[in-house]
Amino acid sequence: MNLSVQIGKLKLKNPVMTASGTFGYAEEYSEFIDLNRLGAVVVKGLSLTPKEGNPPPRIIETPAGMLNAIGLQNIGIESFIQEKLPFLKRFHTPVIVNFFGDSIDEYAEAAKSLSAAEGVHGLEMNISCPNKQAGWRIFGTDPKVTFEVVSAVRKSTNLTLIVKLSPNVTDIALMARVAQDAGADAVSLINTLTGLAIDIKTRRPKLANVTGGLSGPAVKPVAVRMVWEVYRSVKIPIIGMGGIMSSDDALEFLLAGAAAVAVGTANFINPRATIDILSGIEAYMRDNRVTDVKDLTGGMI
Amino acid sequence: MSRYFKAEITENKKLNNDCNLLTFVPFRKPAEPKPGQFFMIGMEGDYDPLLKRPFSLFRRTQRGFQILYRIRGRGTSLMRNLGRGSVIHVLGPLGNSYPMPPEDHAPVIVAGGIGIASVFSLAERLAAARNKAHIYYGARGASDLLMVGALKKAAKRLSLTTDDGSCGERGCITDMLSVFSWGASSERNTVIYACGPRKMLETVAGIAAGRGIEAYVSMEENMACGIGACLGCVVKTVSGHKRVCKEGPVFNAKEIVW
Ligand SMILES: Cc1cc2nc3c(=O)[nH]c(=O)nc-3n(C[C@H](O)[C@H](O)[C@H](O)COP(=O)(O)OP(=O)(O)OC[C@H]3O[C@@H](n4cnc5c(N)ncnc54)[C@H](O)[C@@H]3O)c2cc1C
Ligand SMILES: Cc1cc2nc3c(=O)[nH]c(=O)nc-3n(C[C@H](O)[C@H](O)[C@H](O)COP(=O)(O)O)c2cc1C
Ligand code: FES
């Protein structure tokens, strides 16, 4: 049974990865699972300088989902390389670093410094955080700006480059094509959907940031649909995510066109979710006599 | 000794209108929890509720653990219905714990409402170490004061207040704390431990700072992962945002930006 998949220059031993921001710097989960079994580890979004993020409360549960407004709090690229990367180097699982900038130059600069660090195997550029101010969000919602910023990052790195797309657009397939044309090796989707929850007693928003990003089972059908739309319009591989809780969910994403999947919110509910999902995919392949996981990609009839 | 385990509920006892005492026995031996630590508890069901909920270790029993919880929203309402034999999914013990006081220091515990759940095991631990605490415990009414018998045994002295005066003195527990006189010399040898509503903790922090007393407060924030990965549970401190689930839940009161 062949579980390996190719994402840009990276050969992953299986298609199960972690979703940025839900798995910390992987250390947090290493007592619950063997990190060597993962297809890839994707770490929390990083920027050139550390960020404080938003004030609390930052998370609130909604029906079959959660809203978060972390605000991209992170320790900064330098501290990551010094303090977190050495631990990750002990494993033979590829490390994909999710990152962002506040300007095109910052994106390019961040990509450059991460590419110089030994032990970083791939980059995922986040142009789709719903918790940043409107001016920032154009990176992921205005095709012209998206093209510019992805092109600039492409010029600054030889590593496998994944562009993480926002679902908060009218035509996500168009955004995927733009990323592909600008030199992305793969696209990942979806990031969270912008949402709002209000406390009717106090009439105040439940999150300090007012709005937040919706994730979890509630977003899955939207995410699967978007993967399917993108699959029909780009050639580069797709990393599918959004509400994957079980191997059944992961298989839906593969059938819709994803080459690999990322597990996010599910890690909070079950810290072993990634491994359970991997085992479930293997069992499905055995039961259905699928010998190569690549044969599942886009297999919806 | 895994920190992720299934457990069976052996009892889910109603204590008053909105508080229950839940006893669970892990299927596998977990790590030994310390006073102030907490568990993330999840129920079996179709993603309702989705996330696990944090609850303090109330007490260690011979075979299992107890949590004392107040029914607040969806999760705790469903939890109330769990019967004997139900299975829960538990992450823990998590977070840091209350630092034990030096032997020559007198511990003072301040609990507001359900905050008693977190400091109860500390009171018992201090009693076992022959350094019983003076416990201040306030709640809305007499029926909301829980475990008073056990607290009496564990305390050097137990001072109670209720909002309606139905038990102990009428008023706020912090009012009582602020008028109490330890004497200037003993203040340096006092340590306060507090858990309760944020307003109460802020007042305790103010009293402690004013008198130069060391104080530790147990903070609460909404949580998703419970293990430091999601950055969802931060509180503002003098040195930036800190995670309640990892650097806390117990903080030196001086650290918190109220
Ligand atoms: C470290 C820690 C230890 C705790 N220990 C205990 C304990 O021993 N006993 C106990 O009864 N409760 C404890 N809590 C609070 C408990 O976790 C919440 O009451 C519970 O999560 C509410 O869940 P729910 O589904 O019933 O409410 P929800 O429907 O989720 O929410 C109902 C209301 O409660 C608020 N809320 C939700 N989560 C929290 C939270 N974590 N802290 C404060 N308010 C919250 C919501 O904002 C909302 O207003 C603790 C919290 C933390 C962070
Ligand atoms: C708490 C939290 C933090 C997140 N942080 C990031 C981040 O830093 N960068 C990023 O690209 N996506 C981030 N995401 C989005 C996830 O990676 C993922 O795209 C989204 O949650 C959908 O997947 P899920 O439903 O499986 O969680 C975050 C999501 C959550 C819930
Ligand atoms: S609950 Fe996730 S970091 Fe504390």
XYZ file of C-alpha atoms and ligand atoms in Angstrom:
647
model
C 0.000 0.000 0.000
C 1.498 3.332 -1.038
C 0.585 6.259 1.155
C 3.239 8.700 0.017
C 2.359 11.937 -1.723
C 4.389 14.628 -3.449
C 3.930 18.301 -2.549
C 6.343 20.412 -4.566
C 9.831 19.097 -3.792
C 8.628 17.376 -0.659
C 7.857 13.698 -0.570
C 5.545 13.033 2.385
C 5.321 9.503 3.731
C 1.573 9.891 4.082
C -1.018 12.590 3.363
C -1.823 13.540 6.974
C -0.432 16.864 8.148
C -1.275 19.269 10.947
C -3.050 22.606 10.409
C -1.122 25.711 11.398
C -2.052 27.255 14.725
C -3.698 24.139 16.081
C -0.567 22.139 16.799
C 1.688 24.726 18.425
C 5.293 24.022 17.544
C 4.520 20.271 17.690
C 6.352 19.870 20.995
C 3.035 20.252 22.799
C 1.680 17.105 21.132
C 4.797 14.963 21.266
C 3.738 13.304 24.516
C 0.529 12.070 22.885
C 1.687 10.904 19.452
C 4.815 9.828 17.630
C 5.606 12.847 15.456
C 7.542 10.571 13.103
C 4.293 9.078 11.901
C 2.950 12.351 10.497
C 3.170 13.229 6.815
C 4.331 16.714 7.777
C 4.203 19.085 10.695
C 2.934 22.611 10.032
C 3.747 25.009 12.859
C 1.987 28.110 14.188
C 2.196 31.167 11.926
C 5.401 33.172 12.362
C 6.469 36.707 11.516
C 9.819 38.504 11.457
C 9.172 40.087 14.851
C 7.204 38.590 17.776
C 3.513 39.509 17.956
C 1.338 39.969 21.050
C -1.901 38.976 19.336
C -5.405 39.989 20.380
C -6.748 40.531 23.916
C -8.861 37.751 25.495
C -11.401 36.231 25.263
C -9.992 34.754 22.085
C -12.070 31.632 21.610
C -15.687 30.686 21.930
C -17.521 27.532 20.985
C -20.345 27.737 18.435
C -22.559 24.876 17.202
C -20.195 22.127 15.962
C -17.407 24.658 15.679
C -15.387 27.371 17.321
C -14.529 30.974 16.654
C -10.961 32.080 17.313
C -9.320 35.476 17.248
C -5.784 34.698 18.363
C -4.445 37.484 16.184
C -1.369 35.579 15.027
C 0.455 35.818 18.368
C 3.880 34.277 17.850
C 7.433 34.249 19.151
C 9.010 35.529 15.931
C 11.164 33.721 13.374
C 14.442 34.224 15.248
C 13.205 32.660 18.507
C 11.557 29.873 16.551
C 14.844 28.975 14.893
C 16.764 29.188 18.181
C 14.288 27.588 20.579
C 11.812 25.421 18.683
C 13.523 24.127 15.560
C 16.203 22.069 17.357
C 13.474 19.891 18.872
C 11.787 19.386 15.502
C 15.091 18.362 13.891
C 15.095 15.231 16.057
C 12.285 13.811 13.919
C 12.361 12.720 10.301
C 9.028 14.362 9.521
C 9.230 17.373 7.210
C 8.696 20.701 8.965
C 6.574 23.218 7.102
C 6.651 26.714 8.538
C 3.553 28.861 8.239
C 4.415 32.557 8.084
C 3.041 35.999 7.284
C 4.149 39.607 6.924
C 2.573 43.016 7.135
C 3.924 44.118 3.756
C 5.178 42.469 0.583
C 8.747 43.196 1.686
C 8.147 41.584 5.053
C 6.734 38.473 3.417
C 9.795 38.199 1.209
C 12.171 38.896 4.079
C 10.485 36.290 6.285
C 10.664 33.690 3.518
C 14.360 34.426 3.049
C 15.309 34.034 6.690
C 13.279 30.845 7.064
C 14.841 29.360 3.940
C 18.289 29.918 5.402
C 17.460 27.877 8.503
C 18.511 24.266 8.464
C 15.580 22.033 9.351
C 12.856 24.022 7.610
C 11.634 21.902 4.705
C 8.757 23.879 3.312
C 6.904 27.170 3.653
C 3.223 27.853 3.908
C 2.427 31.513 3.399
C -0.647 32.691 5.240
C -2.447 35.328 3.199
C -5.798 34.461 4.691
C -6.047 35.221 8.403
C -9.497 36.706 9.072
C -8.303 38.279 12.333
C -6.097 40.892 10.735
C -7.270 44.369 9.798
C -9.016 44.992 6.476
C -5.888 46.527 4.935
C -4.007 43.264 5.522
C -6.698 41.022 4.176
C -6.184 42.237 0.603
C -3.172 39.876 0.444
C -5.648 37.029 0.234
C -8.662 38.686 -1.333
C -7.387 40.997 -4.081
C -6.013 38.860 -6.950
C -3.564 41.564 -8.048
C -2.023 41.891 -4.590
C -2.036 38.117 -4.147
C -0.060 37.740 -7.366
C 2.464 40.346 -6.290
C 3.061 38.964 -2.817
C 3.305 35.329 -3.922
C 5.700 36.302 -6.738
C 7.880 38.215 -4.290
C 8.040 35.262 -1.911
C 8.695 32.856 -4.800
C 11.780 34.876 -5.680
C 13.050 34.676 -2.096
C 12.902 30.937 -1.576
C 13.778 27.655 -3.230
C 11.818 25.678 -0.680
C 8.469 24.142 -1.479
C 5.989 27.006 -1.312
C 2.392 26.445 -0.262
C -0.090 29.321 -0.406
C -2.878 29.178 2.151
C -6.119 30.464 0.704
C -8.965 32.324 2.319
C -12.527 31.061 1.982
C -13.726 34.626 2.495
C -13.707 35.374 -1.241
C -16.247 35.111 -4.029
C -14.170 32.866 -6.290
C -11.579 30.729 -4.541
C -10.661 28.907 -7.763
C -9.525 32.214 -9.221
C -7.330 32.871 -6.169
C -5.799 29.408 -6.510
C -4.987 30.049 -10.168
C -3.355 33.346 -9.261
C -1.208 31.594 -6.646
C -0.243 28.931 -9.191
C 0.656 31.533 -11.819
C 2.776 33.395 -9.280
C 4.837 30.270 -8.679
C 3.216 28.421 -5.767
C 4.049 24.704 -5.579
C 0.760 23.919 -3.840
C -2.267 25.571 -2.288
C -3.824 24.790 1.080
C -7.442 25.488 1.957
C -9.434 26.517 3.777
C -8.385 28.967 6.420
C -11.180 29.938 8.819
C -14.431 31.625 7.797
C -15.055 35.044 9.353
C -17.797 34.837 11.970
C -19.421 36.689 14.857
C -21.147 35.526 18.039
C -23.061 37.875 20.361
C -23.981 37.449 24.019
C -27.674 38.390 24.076
C -27.629 39.142 27.812
C -24.889 41.740 27.661
C -25.384 42.530 23.944
C -21.615 42.406 23.642
C -19.634 40.353 21.120
C -18.376 37.148 22.728
C -14.835 37.734 21.447
C -12.781 40.782 22.429
C -11.828 41.177 18.770
C -15.565 41.200 17.877
C -15.158 38.846 14.888
C -13.228 35.594 14.704
C -12.469 32.687 12.410
C -14.821 29.720 12.333
C -13.318 26.242 12.261
C -14.384 22.698 13.088
C -17.047 20.316 11.728
C -19.407 23.224 10.959
C -17.198 24.402 8.065
C -16.515 21.020 6.464
C -19.074 21.027 3.609
C -17.950 24.513 2.586
C -14.316 23.410 2.634
C -14.951 20.228 0.639
C -16.841 22.227 -1.983
C -13.981 24.713 -2.265
C -11.380 21.960 -2.657
C -13.495 20.492 -5.435
C -13.737 23.874 -7.197
C -10.001 24.482 -6.915
C -9.168 20.941 -8.063
C -10.905 21.605 -11.353
C -8.942 24.766 -12.044
C -5.302 24.220 -11.008
C -2.596 21.642 -11.699
C -0.650 22.018 -8.452
C -1.488 19.782 -5.473
C -4.095 20.818 -2.930
C -3.847 20.399 0.821
C -7.407 20.161 2.069
C -8.587 21.149 5.525
C -11.565 22.479 7.416
C -13.449 20.419 9.967
C -11.628 17.131 9.506
C -12.442 15.113 12.623
C -12.243 11.551 11.327
C -10.778 9.518 8.489
C -14.176 9.615 6.777
C -13.900 13.400 6.677
C -10.319 13.213 5.383
C -11.370 10.806 2.623
C -14.058 13.242 1.468
C -11.346 15.864 0.974
C -9.170 13.441 -0.987
C -12.100 12.435 -3.201
C -12.897 16.112 -3.802
C -9.373 16.622 -5.104
C -6.962 17.079 -2.212
C -3.566 15.382 -2.450
C -3.056 15.699 1.302
C -5.092 16.812 4.297
C -4.428 18.878 7.395
C -6.031 18.296 10.774
C -6.793 21.371 12.875
C -9.486 21.826 15.490
C -9.729 18.037 15.914
C -6.366 18.092 17.734
C -8.037 19.990 20.579
C -10.736 17.379 20.982
C -8.437 14.393 20.572
C -4.685 14.972 20.730
C -4.239 11.698 18.832
C -6.612 12.741 16.025
C -3.905 12.850 13.321
C -2.785 9.287 14.006
C -6.346 7.982 14.297
C -7.168 9.598 10.936
C -4.093 8.067 9.327
C -5.050 4.594 10.589
C -8.580 5.120 9.295
C -7.335 6.029 5.814
C -5.180 2.880 5.785
C -8.144 0.738 6.830
C -10.328 2.281 4.106
C -7.662 1.586 1.492
C -7.360 -2.035 2.617
C -11.117 -2.554 2.653
C -11.562 -0.968 -0.760
C -8.427 -2.456 -2.328
C -6.904 0.937 -3.020
C -3.162 0.388 -3.386
C -2.066 3.986 -3.865
C -3.520 6.898 -1.932
C -2.945 9.114 -4.981
C -5.712 7.166 -6.707
C -8.189 8.638 -4.253
C -7.393 12.240 -5.155
C -10.226 13.673 -7.211
C -11.952 10.280 -7.152
C -15.460 11.627 -6.719
C -17.677 10.113 -9.396
C 1.149 7.351 32.812
C -0.543 9.050 29.943
C -2.121 12.462 30.303
C -4.881 11.471 27.872
C -7.173 8.793 29.158
C -10.710 7.531 29.330
C -12.418 7.331 32.671
C -15.616 5.919 34.066
C -17.953 8.016 36.154
C -18.728 6.385 39.458
C -20.806 9.195 40.892
C -22.332 12.509 39.777
C -23.860 13.862 42.935
C -26.116 16.911 43.088
C -24.951 19.223 45.888
C -27.421 22.074 45.397
C -29.448 23.697 42.628
C -26.545 24.287 40.284
C -23.499 22.407 41.572
C -22.486 18.775 41.238
C -19.637 16.653 42.524
C -18.345 14.272 39.865
C -16.169 11.269 40.684
C -14.334 9.438 37.907
C -11.974 6.490 37.797
C -9.388 6.383 34.979
C -9.036 3.172 32.973
C -5.274 3.588 33.189
C -3.229 5.111 35.958
C -2.631 8.792 35.153
C -0.023 11.142 36.563
C -0.564 12.360 40.123
C -2.209 15.807 40.133
C -1.176 18.672 42.420
C -3.475 21.257 44.021
C -4.318 23.956 41.482
C -3.974 21.711 38.437
C -6.924 20.958 36.190
C -8.357 18.449 33.736
C -9.923 19.001 30.314
C -13.045 16.858 30.237
C -14.872 15.751 27.103
C -18.046 13.763 26.682
C -18.943 11.232 24.027
C -21.382 12.712 21.523
C -21.767 14.238 18.120
C -19.550 17.274 18.549
C -21.960 18.790 21.063
C -20.232 20.147 22.951
C -17.230 20.155 20.648
C -14.387 21.222 22.899
C -13.367 19.773 26.214
C -14.044 21.906 29.288
C -11.491 22.730 32.004
C -12.200 21.757 35.624
C -9.910 21.947 38.625
C -8.887 18.929 40.577
C -11.188 19.056 43.580
C -9.982 16.019 45.459
C -8.104 12.791 44.922
C -10.055 9.760 46.060
C -8.610 6.316 46.638
C -9.281 5.107 43.096
C -10.062 8.247 41.190
C -10.544 11.975 41.063
C -13.294 14.407 41.875
C -14.281 17.682 40.291
C -16.775 20.110 41.717
C -18.631 21.955 38.979
C -21.243 24.601 38.536
C -23.775 24.350 35.724
C -23.186 27.344 33.456
C -23.925 26.601 29.801
C -24.331 23.827 27.280
C -21.392 21.656 28.336
C -22.010 21.606 32.049
C -25.766 21.115 31.504
C -25.025 17.959 29.527
C -22.465 16.918 32.101
C -25.120 17.044 34.787
C -26.980 14.242 32.976
C -24.028 11.845 32.928
C -24.853 8.791 34.981
C -22.794 6.192 36.765
C -20.897 4.128 34.203
C -20.713 6.910 31.593
C -17.342 7.307 29.944
C -15.518 10.631 29.687
C -12.316 11.589 27.859
C -9.809 13.346 30.038
C -6.639 15.337 29.383
C -4.585 16.028 32.452
C -3.457 16.846 35.011
C -2.606 20.149 33.301
C -1.061 23.491 34.190
C 1.044 24.525 37.146
C 0.026 24.305 40.800
C -0.128 26.402 43.962
C 3.400 26.741 45.364
C 3.493 25.424 48.939
C 4.355 28.135 51.478
C 7.643 28.087 53.401
C 7.155 26.353 56.777
C 7.255 29.597 58.755
C 4.626 31.245 56.555
C 0.936 31.274 57.422
C -1.270 30.366 54.457
C -4.494 32.260 53.820
C -6.988 30.895 51.307
C -9.633 33.082 49.696
C -12.402 31.376 47.720
C -15.366 32.948 45.971
C -18.242 30.764 44.788
C -17.200 27.761 42.715
C -13.574 28.916 43.195
C -13.617 26.649 46.220
C -13.175 23.729 43.789
C -9.612 24.710 43.018
C -8.348 25.591 46.525
C -10.007 22.742 48.424
C -7.223 20.245 47.715
C -4.678 22.888 48.688
C -6.415 23.305 52.057
C -6.251 19.564 52.632
C -2.631 19.402 51.508
C -1.706 22.213 53.904
C -3.533 20.461 56.741
C -1.589 17.282 55.999
C 1.634 19.326 56.115
C 0.598 20.666 59.553
C 0.318 24.216 58.328
C -3.435 24.749 58.211
C -4.768 27.777 56.372
C -7.083 30.505 57.480
C -9.833 30.070 54.903
C -12.079 32.891 53.713
C -14.991 31.568 51.713
C -17.836 33.597 50.257
C -20.876 32.660 48.169
C -24.312 33.971 47.225
C -26.323 32.193 49.907
C -26.095 29.466 52.541
C -26.908 26.692 50.049
C -24.045 27.834 47.818
C -21.438 27.298 50.510
C -20.158 23.812 49.697
C -18.177 21.281 51.731
C -18.221 23.463 54.814
C -17.807 20.465 57.165
C -14.653 19.251 55.409
C -13.305 22.780 55.172
C -13.745 23.300 58.902
C -11.593 20.256 59.511
C -8.885 21.361 57.083
C -8.795 25.007 58.222
C -7.079 26.697 61.099
C -9.969 29.071 60.982
C -12.915 29.325 58.577
C -14.522 32.705 57.856
C -17.707 32.622 55.810
C -19.700 35.343 54.070
C -22.845 35.286 51.956
C -24.358 38.004 49.786
C -27.705 37.649 51.568
C -26.392 37.032 55.063
C -28.064 33.602 55.252
C -24.835 32.110 56.614
C -21.736 33.698 58.116
C -21.426 37.438 57.715
C -23.348 39.380 55.150
C -21.272 40.896 52.357
C -18.223 40.264 50.262
C -15.453 37.883 51.291
C -12.903 40.513 50.306
C -14.470 43.019 52.743
C -13.738 40.598 55.524
C -10.241 39.988 54.246
C -9.470 43.697 54.036
C -10.445 44.460 57.638
C -8.653 41.479 59.106
C -5.502 42.374 60.946
C -2.607 39.978 60.858
C -0.317 42.449 62.598
C 2.559 44.105 60.798
C 5.153 41.467 61.638
C 3.102 38.513 60.508
C 2.167 40.071 57.195
C 5.611 39.393 55.886
C 5.055 35.758 56.779
C 1.684 35.376 55.128
C 0.898 33.872 51.721
C -2.502 34.287 50.110
C -4.010 31.801 47.651
C -7.159 32.890 45.853
C -9.614 31.482 43.351
C -12.938 32.991 42.342
C -14.474 35.630 40.085
C -12.010 37.958 38.393
C -13.314 40.974 40.339
C -12.602 39.182 43.598
C -9.105 38.202 42.490
C -8.369 41.780 41.512
C -9.478 43.005 44.941
C -7.376 40.346 46.661
C -4.393 41.360 44.549
C -4.949 44.981 45.607
C -5.163 44.116 49.295
C -2.058 41.943 49.067
C -0.065 44.585 47.208
C -1.121 47.256 49.702
C 0.096 45.210 52.612
C 3.141 43.712 50.968
C 1.811 40.157 51.135
C 2.669 37.503 48.541
C -0.489 36.362 46.741
C -1.213 33.663 44.179
C -4.353 33.745 42.072
C -5.866 31.047 39.885
C -7.041 32.573 36.594
C -9.731 31.455 34.152
C -10.040 31.884 30.412
C -11.911 29.986 27.736
C -9.797 27.096 26.523
C -9.562 24.905 23.454
C -6.485 22.666 23.681
C -5.495 22.901 27.358
C -1.870 22.081 26.537
C -0.408 25.340 25.283
C -0.873 24.822 21.556
C -3.719 27.108 20.473
C -2.868 30.339 22.361
C -6.566 30.737 23.057
C -6.424 31.083 26.840
C -4.023 33.954 27.428
C -4.212 36.568 30.169
C -2.412 39.885 30.078
C 0.614 39.991 32.374
C 3.372 42.508 33.002
C 5.556 40.439 30.682
C 3.064 40.000 27.849
C 0.357 37.453 27.191
C 0.685 34.212 29.128
C -1.267 30.998 28.685
C -3.547 30.073 31.580
C -3.271 26.388 30.643
C 0.528 26.323 30.562
C 2.189 29.164 32.519
C -0.928 29.154 34.784
C -3.594 28.712 35.955
C -1.811 29.928 39.109
C -0.051 33.288 38.767
C 1.635 35.567 41.220
C -0.956 38.336 41.654
C 1.730 40.949 40.908
C 2.121 39.556 37.409
C -1.444 40.112 36.242
C -2.482 43.287 34.462
C -6.019 43.702 35.816
C -8.266 26.297 34.742
C -9.765 26.317 34.925
C -10.330 25.594 35.962
C -11.711 25.582 36.158
N -12.232 24.865 37.193
C -13.560 24.812 37.370
C -14.121 24.018 38.417
O -13.423 23.350 39.170
N -15.480 24.025 38.557
C -16.293 24.747 37.719
O -17.513 24.692 37.891
N -15.784 25.487 36.730
C -14.447 25.540 36.522
N -13.943 26.304 35.477
C -14.873 27.019 34.599
C -15.497 26.020 33.609
O -14.506 25.545 32.739
C -16.618 26.690 32.805
O -17.666 27.038 33.657
C -17.151 25.728 31.748
O -16.198 25.526 30.748
C -18.429 26.238 31.133
O -18.825 25.296 30.146
P -20.295 25.265 29.572
O -20.284 24.453 28.335
O -21.259 24.872 30.617
O -20.557 26.772 29.272
P -20.466 27.492 27.852
O -21.791 27.247 27.176
O -19.228 27.141 27.146
O -20.371 28.920 28.381
C -21.287 29.466 29.333
C -20.681 30.691 29.896
O -19.513 30.349 30.605
C -18.407 31.064 30.117
N -17.242 30.199 30.116
C -16.966 29.209 29.254
N -15.789 28.668 29.539
C -15.323 29.333 30.612
C -14.149 29.254 31.369
N -13.191 28.396 31.066
N -13.994 30.086 32.396
C -14.931 30.979 32.691
N -16.058 31.101 32.021
C -16.239 30.296 30.991
C -18.773 31.433 28.709
O -18.069 32.562 28.257
C -20.238 31.676 28.834
O -20.520 32.960 29.277
C -12.558 26.334 35.282
C -11.992 27.055 34.236
C -10.617 27.055 34.045
C -10.034 27.827 32.927
C -6.810 28.446 17.233
C -6.476 28.483 15.770
C -5.313 29.132 15.328
C -4.995 29.172 13.983
N -3.838 29.807 13.586
C -3.494 29.807 12.262
C -2.265 30.394 11.827
O -1.462 30.891 12.625
N -1.977 30.393 10.487
C -2.830 29.826 9.571
O -2.522 29.829 8.380
N -3.980 29.244 9.952
C -4.343 29.221 11.276
N -5.519 28.612 11.676
C -6.401 27.977 10.664
C -6.196 26.470 10.594
O -4.882 26.141 10.201
C -7.203 25.814 9.625
O -7.012 26.359 8.347
C -8.640 26.016 10.030
O -8.780 25.957 11.422
C -9.593 24.996 9.389
O -9.298 23.677 9.803
P -10.026 22.922 11.026
O -11.500 23.133 10.875
O -9.611 21.499 10.923
O -9.520 23.565 12.278
C -5.860 28.558 13.042
C -7.019 27.900 13.476
C -7.336 27.851 14.829
C -8.583 27.128 15.255
S -6.078 26.333 25.841
Fe -4.840 26.228 24.080
S -3.113 27.365 24.711
Fe -4.271 27.271 26.520
